Coordinates of C-alpha atoms and ligand atoms in Angstrom, one line a residue:
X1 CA 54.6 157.2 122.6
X2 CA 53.0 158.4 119.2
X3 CA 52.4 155.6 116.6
X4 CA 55.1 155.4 114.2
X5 CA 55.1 154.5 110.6
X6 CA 54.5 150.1 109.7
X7 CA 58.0 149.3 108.5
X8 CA 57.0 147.0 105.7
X9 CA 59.2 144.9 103.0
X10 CA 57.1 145.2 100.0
X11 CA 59.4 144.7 96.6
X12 CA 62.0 143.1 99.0
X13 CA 63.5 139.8 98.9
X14 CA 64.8 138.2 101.9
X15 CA 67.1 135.0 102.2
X16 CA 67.1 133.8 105.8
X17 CA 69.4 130.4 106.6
X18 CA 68.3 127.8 108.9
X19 CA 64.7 129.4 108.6
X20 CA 62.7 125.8 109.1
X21 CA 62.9 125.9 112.9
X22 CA 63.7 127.7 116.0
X23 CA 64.8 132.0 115.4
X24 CA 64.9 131.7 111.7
X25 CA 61.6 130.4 111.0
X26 CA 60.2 133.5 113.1
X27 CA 62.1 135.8 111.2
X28 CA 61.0 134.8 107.8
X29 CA 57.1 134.6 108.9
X30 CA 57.6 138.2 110.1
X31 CA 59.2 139.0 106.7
X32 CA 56.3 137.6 104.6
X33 CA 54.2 139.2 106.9
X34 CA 55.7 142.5 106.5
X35 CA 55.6 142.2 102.4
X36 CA 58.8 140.6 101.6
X37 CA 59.6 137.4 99.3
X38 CA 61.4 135.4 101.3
X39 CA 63.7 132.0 100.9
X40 CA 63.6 129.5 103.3
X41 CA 66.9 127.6 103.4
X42 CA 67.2 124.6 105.7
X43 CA 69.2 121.8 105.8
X44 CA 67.1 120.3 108.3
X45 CA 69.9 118.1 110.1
X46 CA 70.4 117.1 113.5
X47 CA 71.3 119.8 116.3
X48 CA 74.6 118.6 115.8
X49 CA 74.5 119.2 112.2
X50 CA 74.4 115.5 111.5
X51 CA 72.7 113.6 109.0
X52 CA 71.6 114.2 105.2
X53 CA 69.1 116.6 105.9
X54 CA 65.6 117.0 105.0
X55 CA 63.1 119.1 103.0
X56 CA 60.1 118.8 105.6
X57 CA 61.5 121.9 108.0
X58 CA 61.9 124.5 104.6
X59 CA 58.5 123.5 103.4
X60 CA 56.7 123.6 106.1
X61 CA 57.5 127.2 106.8
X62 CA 56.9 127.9 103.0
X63 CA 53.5 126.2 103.6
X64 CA 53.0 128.5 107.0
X65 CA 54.2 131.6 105.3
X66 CA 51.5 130.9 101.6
X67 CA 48.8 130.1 104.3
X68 CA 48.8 133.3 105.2
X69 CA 49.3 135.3 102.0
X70 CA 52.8 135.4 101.8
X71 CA 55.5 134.6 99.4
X72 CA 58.1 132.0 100.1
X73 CA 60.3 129.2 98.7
X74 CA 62.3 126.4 100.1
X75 CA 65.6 125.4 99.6
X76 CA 67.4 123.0 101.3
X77 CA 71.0 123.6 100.5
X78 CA 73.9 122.9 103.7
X79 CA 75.0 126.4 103.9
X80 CA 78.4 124.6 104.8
X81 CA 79.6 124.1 101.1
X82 CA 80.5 127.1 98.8
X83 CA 78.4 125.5 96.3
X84 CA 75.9 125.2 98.7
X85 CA 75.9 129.2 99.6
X86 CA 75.9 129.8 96.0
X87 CA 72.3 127.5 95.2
X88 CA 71.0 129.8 98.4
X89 CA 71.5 133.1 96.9
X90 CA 70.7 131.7 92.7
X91 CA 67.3 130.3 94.4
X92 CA 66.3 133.6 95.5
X93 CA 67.6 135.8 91.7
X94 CA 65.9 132.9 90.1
X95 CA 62.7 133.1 91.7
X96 CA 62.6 136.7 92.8
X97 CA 65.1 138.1 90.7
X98 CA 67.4 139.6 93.6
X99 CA 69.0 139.9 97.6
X100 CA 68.4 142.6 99.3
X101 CA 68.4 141.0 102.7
X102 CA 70.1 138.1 103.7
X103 CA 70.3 136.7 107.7
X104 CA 72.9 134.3 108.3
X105 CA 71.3 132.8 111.4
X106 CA 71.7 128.8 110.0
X107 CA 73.7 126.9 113.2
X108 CA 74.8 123.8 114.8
X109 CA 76.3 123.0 118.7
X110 CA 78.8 120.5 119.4
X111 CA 79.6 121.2 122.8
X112 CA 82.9 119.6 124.7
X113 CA 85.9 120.9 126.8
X114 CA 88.7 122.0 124.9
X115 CA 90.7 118.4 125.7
X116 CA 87.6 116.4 124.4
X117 CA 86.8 118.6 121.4
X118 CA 87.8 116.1 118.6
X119 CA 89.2 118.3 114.9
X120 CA 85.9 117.4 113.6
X121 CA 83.9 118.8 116.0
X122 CA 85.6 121.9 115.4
X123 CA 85.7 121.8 112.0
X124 CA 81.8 121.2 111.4
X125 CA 80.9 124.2 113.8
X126 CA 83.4 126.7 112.3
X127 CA 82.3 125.1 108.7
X128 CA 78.3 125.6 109.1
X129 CA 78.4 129.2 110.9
X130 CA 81.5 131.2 110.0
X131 CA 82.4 129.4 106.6
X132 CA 78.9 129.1 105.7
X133 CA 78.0 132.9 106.5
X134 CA 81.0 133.3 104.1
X135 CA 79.5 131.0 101.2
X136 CA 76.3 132.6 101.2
X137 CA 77.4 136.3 102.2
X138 CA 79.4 136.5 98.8
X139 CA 77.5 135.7 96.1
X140 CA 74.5 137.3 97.8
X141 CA 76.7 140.7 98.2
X142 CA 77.9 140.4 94.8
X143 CA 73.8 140.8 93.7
X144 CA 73.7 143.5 96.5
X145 CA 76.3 145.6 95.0
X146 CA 74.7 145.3 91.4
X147 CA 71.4 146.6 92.8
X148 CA 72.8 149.3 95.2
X149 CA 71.2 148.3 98.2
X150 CA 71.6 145.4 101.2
X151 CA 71.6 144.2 104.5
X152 CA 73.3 141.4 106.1
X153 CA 72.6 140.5 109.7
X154 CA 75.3 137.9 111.0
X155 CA 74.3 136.1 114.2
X156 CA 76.9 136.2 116.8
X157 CA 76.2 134.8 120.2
X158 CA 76.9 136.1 124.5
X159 CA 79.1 132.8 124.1
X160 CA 81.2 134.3 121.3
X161 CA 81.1 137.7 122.8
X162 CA 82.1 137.0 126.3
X163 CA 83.1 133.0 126.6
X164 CA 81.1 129.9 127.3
X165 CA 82.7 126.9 128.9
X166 CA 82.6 124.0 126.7
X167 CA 81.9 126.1 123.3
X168 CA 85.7 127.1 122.2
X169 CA 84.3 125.9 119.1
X170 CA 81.1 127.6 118.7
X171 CA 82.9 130.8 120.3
X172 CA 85.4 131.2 117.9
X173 CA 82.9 130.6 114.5
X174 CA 80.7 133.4 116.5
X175 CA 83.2 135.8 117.0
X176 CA 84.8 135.2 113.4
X177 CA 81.3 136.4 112.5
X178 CA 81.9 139.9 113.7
X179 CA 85.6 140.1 112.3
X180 CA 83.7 139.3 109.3
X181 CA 80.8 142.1 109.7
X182 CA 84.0 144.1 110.5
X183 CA 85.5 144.1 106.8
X184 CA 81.9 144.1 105.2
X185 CA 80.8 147.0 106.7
X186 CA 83.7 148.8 105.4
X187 CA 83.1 147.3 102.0
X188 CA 79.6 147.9 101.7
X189 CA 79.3 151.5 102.4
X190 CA 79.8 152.4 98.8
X191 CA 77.1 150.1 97.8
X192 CA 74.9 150.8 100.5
X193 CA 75.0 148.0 101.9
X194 CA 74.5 147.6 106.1
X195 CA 76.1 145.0 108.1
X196 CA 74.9 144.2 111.4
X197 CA 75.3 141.4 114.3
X198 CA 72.7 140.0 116.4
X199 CA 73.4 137.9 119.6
X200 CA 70.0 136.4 120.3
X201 CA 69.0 134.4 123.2
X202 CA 66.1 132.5 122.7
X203 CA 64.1 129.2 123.4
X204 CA 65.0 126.4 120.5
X205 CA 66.1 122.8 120.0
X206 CA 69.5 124.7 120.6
X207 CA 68.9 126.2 124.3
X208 CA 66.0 123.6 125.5
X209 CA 68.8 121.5 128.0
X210 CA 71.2 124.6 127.9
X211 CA 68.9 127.5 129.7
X212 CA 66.6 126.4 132.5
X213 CA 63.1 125.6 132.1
X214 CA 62.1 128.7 133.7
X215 CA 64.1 131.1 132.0
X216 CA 63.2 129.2 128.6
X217 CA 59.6 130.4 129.4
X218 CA 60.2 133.9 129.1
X219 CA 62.5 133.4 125.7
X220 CA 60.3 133.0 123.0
X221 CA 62.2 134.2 119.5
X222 CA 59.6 136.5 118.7
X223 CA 61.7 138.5 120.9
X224 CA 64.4 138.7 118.8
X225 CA 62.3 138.9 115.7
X226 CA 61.8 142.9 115.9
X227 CA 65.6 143.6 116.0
X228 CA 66.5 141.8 113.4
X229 CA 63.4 142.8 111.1
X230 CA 65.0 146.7 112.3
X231 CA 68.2 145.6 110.6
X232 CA 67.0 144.3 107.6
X233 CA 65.2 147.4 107.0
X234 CA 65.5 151.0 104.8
X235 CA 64.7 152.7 108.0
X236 CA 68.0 151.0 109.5
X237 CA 71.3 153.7 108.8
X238 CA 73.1 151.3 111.5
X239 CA 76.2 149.4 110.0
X240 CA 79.0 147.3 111.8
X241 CA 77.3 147.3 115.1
X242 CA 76.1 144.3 117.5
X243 CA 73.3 143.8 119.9
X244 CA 72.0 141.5 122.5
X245 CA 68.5 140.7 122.1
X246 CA 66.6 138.1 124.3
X247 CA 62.9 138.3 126.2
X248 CA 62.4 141.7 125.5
X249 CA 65.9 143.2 126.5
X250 CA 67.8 144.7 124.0
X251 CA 71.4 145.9 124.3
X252 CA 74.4 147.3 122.2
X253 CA 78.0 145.4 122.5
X254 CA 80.8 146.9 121.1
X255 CA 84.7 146.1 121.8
X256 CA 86.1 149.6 123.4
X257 CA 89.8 151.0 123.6
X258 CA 91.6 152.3 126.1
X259 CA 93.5 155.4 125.7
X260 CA 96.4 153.4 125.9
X261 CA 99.9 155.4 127.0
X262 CA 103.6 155.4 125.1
X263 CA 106.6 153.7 127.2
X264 CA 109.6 153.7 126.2
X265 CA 109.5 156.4 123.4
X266 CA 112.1 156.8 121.4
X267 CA 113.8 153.4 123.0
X268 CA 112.2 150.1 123.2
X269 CA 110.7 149.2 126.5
X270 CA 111.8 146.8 128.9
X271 CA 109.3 144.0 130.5
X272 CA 109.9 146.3 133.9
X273 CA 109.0 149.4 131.8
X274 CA 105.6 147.5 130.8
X275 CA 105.1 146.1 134.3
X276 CA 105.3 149.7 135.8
X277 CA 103.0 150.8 132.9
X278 CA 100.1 148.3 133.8
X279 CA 97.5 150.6 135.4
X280 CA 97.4 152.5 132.2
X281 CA 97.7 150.1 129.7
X282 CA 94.7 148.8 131.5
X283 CA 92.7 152.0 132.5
X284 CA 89.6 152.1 130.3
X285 CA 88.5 155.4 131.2
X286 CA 88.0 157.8 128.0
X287 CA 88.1 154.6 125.7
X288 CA 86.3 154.8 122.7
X289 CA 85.0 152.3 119.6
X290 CA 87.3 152.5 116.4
X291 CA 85.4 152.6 113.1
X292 CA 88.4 151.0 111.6
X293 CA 91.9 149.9 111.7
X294 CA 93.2 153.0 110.6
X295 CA 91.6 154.9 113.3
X296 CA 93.9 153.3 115.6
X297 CA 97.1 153.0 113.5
X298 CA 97.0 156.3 111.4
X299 CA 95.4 158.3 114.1
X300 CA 96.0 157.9 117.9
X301 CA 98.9 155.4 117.8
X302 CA 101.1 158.0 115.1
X303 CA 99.5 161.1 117.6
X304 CA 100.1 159.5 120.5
X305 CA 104.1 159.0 119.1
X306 CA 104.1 162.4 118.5
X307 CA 103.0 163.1 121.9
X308 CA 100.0 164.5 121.3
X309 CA 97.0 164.1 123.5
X310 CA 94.3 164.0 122.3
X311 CA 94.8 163.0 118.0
X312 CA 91.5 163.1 116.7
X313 CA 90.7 166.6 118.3
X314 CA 93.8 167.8 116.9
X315 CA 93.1 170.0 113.4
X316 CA 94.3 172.9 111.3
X317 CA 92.0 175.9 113.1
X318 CA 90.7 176.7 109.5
X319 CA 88.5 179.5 109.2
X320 CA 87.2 178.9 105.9
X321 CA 87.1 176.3 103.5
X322 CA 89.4 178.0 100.8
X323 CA 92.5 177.9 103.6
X324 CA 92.4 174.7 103.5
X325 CA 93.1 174.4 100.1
X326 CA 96.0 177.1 99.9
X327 CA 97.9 175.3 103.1
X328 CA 97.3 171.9 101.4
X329 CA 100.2 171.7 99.3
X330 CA 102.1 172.6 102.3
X331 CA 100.8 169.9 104.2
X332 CA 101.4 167.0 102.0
X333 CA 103.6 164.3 102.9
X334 CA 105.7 163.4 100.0
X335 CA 107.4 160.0 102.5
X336 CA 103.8 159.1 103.8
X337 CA 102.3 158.8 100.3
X338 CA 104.7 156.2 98.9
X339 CA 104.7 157.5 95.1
X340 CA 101.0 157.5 94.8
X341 CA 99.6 159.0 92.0
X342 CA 95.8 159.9 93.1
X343 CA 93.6 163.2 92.4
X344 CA 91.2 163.9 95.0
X345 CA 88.6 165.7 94.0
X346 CA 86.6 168.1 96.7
X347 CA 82.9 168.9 95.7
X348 CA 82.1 171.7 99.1
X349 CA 78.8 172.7 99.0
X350 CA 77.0 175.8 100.8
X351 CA 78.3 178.9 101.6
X352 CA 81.8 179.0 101.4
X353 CA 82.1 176.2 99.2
X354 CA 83.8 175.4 95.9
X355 CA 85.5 172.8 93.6
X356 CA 88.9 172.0 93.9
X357 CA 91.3 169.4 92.9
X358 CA 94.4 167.8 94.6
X359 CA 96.4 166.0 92.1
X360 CA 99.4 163.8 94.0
X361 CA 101.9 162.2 91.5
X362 CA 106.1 162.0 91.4
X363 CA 106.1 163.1 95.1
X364 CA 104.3 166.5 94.8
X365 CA 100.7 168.0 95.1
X366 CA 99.1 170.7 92.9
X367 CA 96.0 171.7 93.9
X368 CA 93.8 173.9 91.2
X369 CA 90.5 175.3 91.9
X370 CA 87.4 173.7 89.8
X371 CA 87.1 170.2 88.9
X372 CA 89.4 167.7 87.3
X373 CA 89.0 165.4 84.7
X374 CA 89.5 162.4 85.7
X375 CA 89.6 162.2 89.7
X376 CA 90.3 159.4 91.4
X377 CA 88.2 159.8 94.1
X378 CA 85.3 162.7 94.6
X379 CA 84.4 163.8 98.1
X380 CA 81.5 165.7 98.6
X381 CA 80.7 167.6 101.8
X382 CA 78.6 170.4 103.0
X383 CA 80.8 173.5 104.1
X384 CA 80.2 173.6 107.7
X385 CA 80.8 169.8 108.3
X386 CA 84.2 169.9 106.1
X387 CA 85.7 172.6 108.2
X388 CA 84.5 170.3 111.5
X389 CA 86.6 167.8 110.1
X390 CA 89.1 169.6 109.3
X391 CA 89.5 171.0 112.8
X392 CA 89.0 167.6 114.0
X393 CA 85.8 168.2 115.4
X394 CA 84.7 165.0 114.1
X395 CA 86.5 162.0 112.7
X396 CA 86.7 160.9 108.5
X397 CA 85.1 157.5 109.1
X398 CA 82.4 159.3 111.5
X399 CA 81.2 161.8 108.7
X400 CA 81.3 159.0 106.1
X401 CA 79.1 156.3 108.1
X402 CA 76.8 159.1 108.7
X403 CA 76.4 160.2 105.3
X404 CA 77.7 163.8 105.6
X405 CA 80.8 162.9 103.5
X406 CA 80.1 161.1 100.1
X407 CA 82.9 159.6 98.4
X408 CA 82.9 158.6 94.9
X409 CA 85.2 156.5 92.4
X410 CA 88.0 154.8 94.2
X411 CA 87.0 154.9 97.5
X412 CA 89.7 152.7 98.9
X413 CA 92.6 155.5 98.0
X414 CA 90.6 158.3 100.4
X415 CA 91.6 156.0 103.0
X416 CA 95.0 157.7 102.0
X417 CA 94.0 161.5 103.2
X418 CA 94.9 161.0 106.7
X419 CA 98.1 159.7 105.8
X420 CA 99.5 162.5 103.5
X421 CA 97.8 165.5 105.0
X422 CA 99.3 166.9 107.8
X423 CA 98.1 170.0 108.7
Ligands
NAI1 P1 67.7 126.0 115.7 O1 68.4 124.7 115.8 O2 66.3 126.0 116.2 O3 67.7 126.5 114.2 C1 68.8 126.4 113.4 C2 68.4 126.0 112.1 O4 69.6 126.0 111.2 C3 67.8 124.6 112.1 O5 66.5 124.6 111.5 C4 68.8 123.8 111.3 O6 68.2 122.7 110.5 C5 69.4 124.8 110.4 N1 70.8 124.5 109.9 C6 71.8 123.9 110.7 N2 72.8 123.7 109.9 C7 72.6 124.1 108.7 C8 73.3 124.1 107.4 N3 74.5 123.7 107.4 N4 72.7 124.7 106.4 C9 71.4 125.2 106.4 N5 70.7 125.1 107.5 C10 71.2 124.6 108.7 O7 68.5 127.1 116.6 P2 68.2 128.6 116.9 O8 68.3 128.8 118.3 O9 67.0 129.1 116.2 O10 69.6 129.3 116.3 C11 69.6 130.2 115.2 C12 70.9 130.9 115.3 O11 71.0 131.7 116.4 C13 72.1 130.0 115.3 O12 73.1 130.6 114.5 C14 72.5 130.0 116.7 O13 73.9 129.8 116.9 C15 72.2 131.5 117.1 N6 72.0 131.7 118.5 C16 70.9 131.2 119.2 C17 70.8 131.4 120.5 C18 69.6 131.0 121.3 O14 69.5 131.3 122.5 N7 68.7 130.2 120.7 C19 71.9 132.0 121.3 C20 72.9 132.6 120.5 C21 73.0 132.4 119.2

């Protein structure tokens, strides 16, 4: 394997929660190490998350990271408070001026069986990693979008992921933390920003009487470290995506779909209908990873109504780009756009190409070559790839995450293409 290129942080600024101990702490050393300011937030509670917390965990990682060249600062806010989230992010623009990475890795355990799990136990594990991902995630995103550029890792956990007896509570706040990356990822893309989940597993005061003694040998966080450092980085295109990362083994999770199958049709199903149905409902051969919810409600759900096999394949068999535009006020869907009043406007480049404009109000759709005024939205494509996706060759959400489809203005209202186009 040929050496590849240092992936360094210079001119970044990092904010890492929980960073005085265990996985955090690791993280921020090998940001400062890299070149990147850094904040240390950390309560510095109990495991539990009790007590009034402390300055000595923050500041002695700010005193480990200046020892060896690098720039830090502490802050000891309870990422639990939205007032708390909100010092976290104003300690990093006041003494960095900026966010452009922010890990929300800060957590407590307060393990018991369902029947023994008191409300507050609950409460304080849902309030330190899902609510407080949300107090600091916000403000920090809001900087994010005003400099054009971010990455959020959430830490999920296996527990979260797959179940852990005794950690309903835990479980739940880690698996809110992906819904959450979910949304964001969604949100970010205009702004470039990336949101990605980690699931580490890793020796701490967390693990030490959870994983044996053995296995705790072999988990040292600097494991983990590398992954997340990948995440937080330019070189990272990755967004909405989760991995497992433990003693050198690194793995993608992601929640796949079955095909599914339609019963009933036209008439509602019976509980025999669904009963008879089971094997396919449950087959999970062909299944595939959504990029949103609209991937499964406007695409295979309406196809598979419609009885066709296979929707995202399904397309126009365009030629060349210009068809597209002459059939397009032919295919528009005057009941799915609900009296929208939206201009689209197409920017194809390469050979081929061309401006045009689709402008949708009172139930109708003109389309006029050249560009419009005032669009609502501006795609911009390359030729070859628009006529992929127009043949279906390759899903909307597929050609936007990987950058061969740029949208501009309102991107929220392109979400609306699929719906009124019917080709
Ligand atoms: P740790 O206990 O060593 O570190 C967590 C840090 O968060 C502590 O320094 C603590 O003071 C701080 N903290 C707790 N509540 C806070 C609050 N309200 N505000 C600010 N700081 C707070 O634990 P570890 O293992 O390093 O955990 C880091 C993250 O990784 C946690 O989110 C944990 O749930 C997650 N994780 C860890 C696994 C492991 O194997 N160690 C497994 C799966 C997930």
């Amino acid at each position: 394997m040929g050496a590849s290129k240092e992936i360094r942080f210079d001119g970044r600024v990092a904010i890492v929660t929980g960073a005085g101990g265990g996985l955090g702490r690791v993280y921020a050393l090998e940001f400062a190490r890299r070149g990147a300011k850094v904040v240390i937030n950390d309560f510095g509670g109990a495991r539990d998350g009790a007590g009034k917390g402390a300055a000595g965990p923050a500041d002695k990682v700010v005193d480990e990271i200046k020892a060896l060249g690098g720039e830090a600062v502490a802050n000891y806010d309870n990422v639990a408070t939205v007032k708390g989230g909100e010092n976290i992010v104003k300690t990093a623009v006041d003494a960095f001026g900026k966010v452009d990475i922010l890990v929300n890795n800060a957590g407590i355990l307060r393990d018991k069986g369902l029947l023994k799990m008191e409300p507050e136990n609950w409460q304080a594990v849902l309030d330190v990693h899902l609510n407080g991902a949300f107090h600091v995630t916000r403000p920090a995103f809001s900087v994010m979008r005003d400099h054009g550029y971010g990455r959020i890792i959430m830490t999920t956990s296996a527990a979260g992921l797959y179940g852990n007896f005794g950690q309903s509570n835990y479980s739940s706040a880690k698996l809110g933390l992906v819904g959450f990356m979910n949304t964001l990822k969604l949100e970010g893309i205009k702004y470039n920003i990336k949101v990605n989940t980690v699931a580490p597993i890793a020796a701490s005061r967390l693990t030490e009487d959870i994983l044996p003694p053995d296995l705790l040998a072999k988990m040292n966080p600097a494991y983990v470290a590398p992954i997340v450092l990948y995440l937080g980085s330019e070189e990272c295109n990755e967004t909405g995506r989760i991995y497992n990362c433990g003693a050198g083994f690194y793995n993608r999770a992601a929640m796949m779909t079955s095909p599914g199958t339609v019963i009933g049709g036209k008439k509602i199903p019976s509980v025999e209908d669904v009963s008879a149905n089971w094997a396919k409902i449950m087959d999970l051969k062909g299944a595939k990873e959504y990029g949103q919810l609209n991937d499964l409600v406007l695409q295979d759900l309406l196809s598979a109504l419609e009885g066709k096999k296979e929707p995202a394949q399904s397309g126009g068999g365009f030629a060349a780009v210009k068809d597209v535009f002459e059939k397009m006020p032919g295919a528009f869907q005057a009941g799915s756009a609900g009296g929208a009043a939206v201009v689209f406007q197409y920017c194809i480049s390469g050979d081929g190409g061309g401006d045009w404009s689709a402008d949708i109000k009172n139930g109708a759709c003109t389309v006029a070559s050249g560009l419009h005024a005032s669009p609502t939205c501006t795609l911009k494509i390359q030729a070859g790839d628009f006529l992929d996706l127009m043949n279906g060759k390759v899903n909307a959400m597929k050609a936007y995450t990987s950058g061969k489809l740029k949208i501009e203005g309102d991107l929220m209202k392109s979400q609306l293409l699929e719906k009124i186009f019917k080709f």
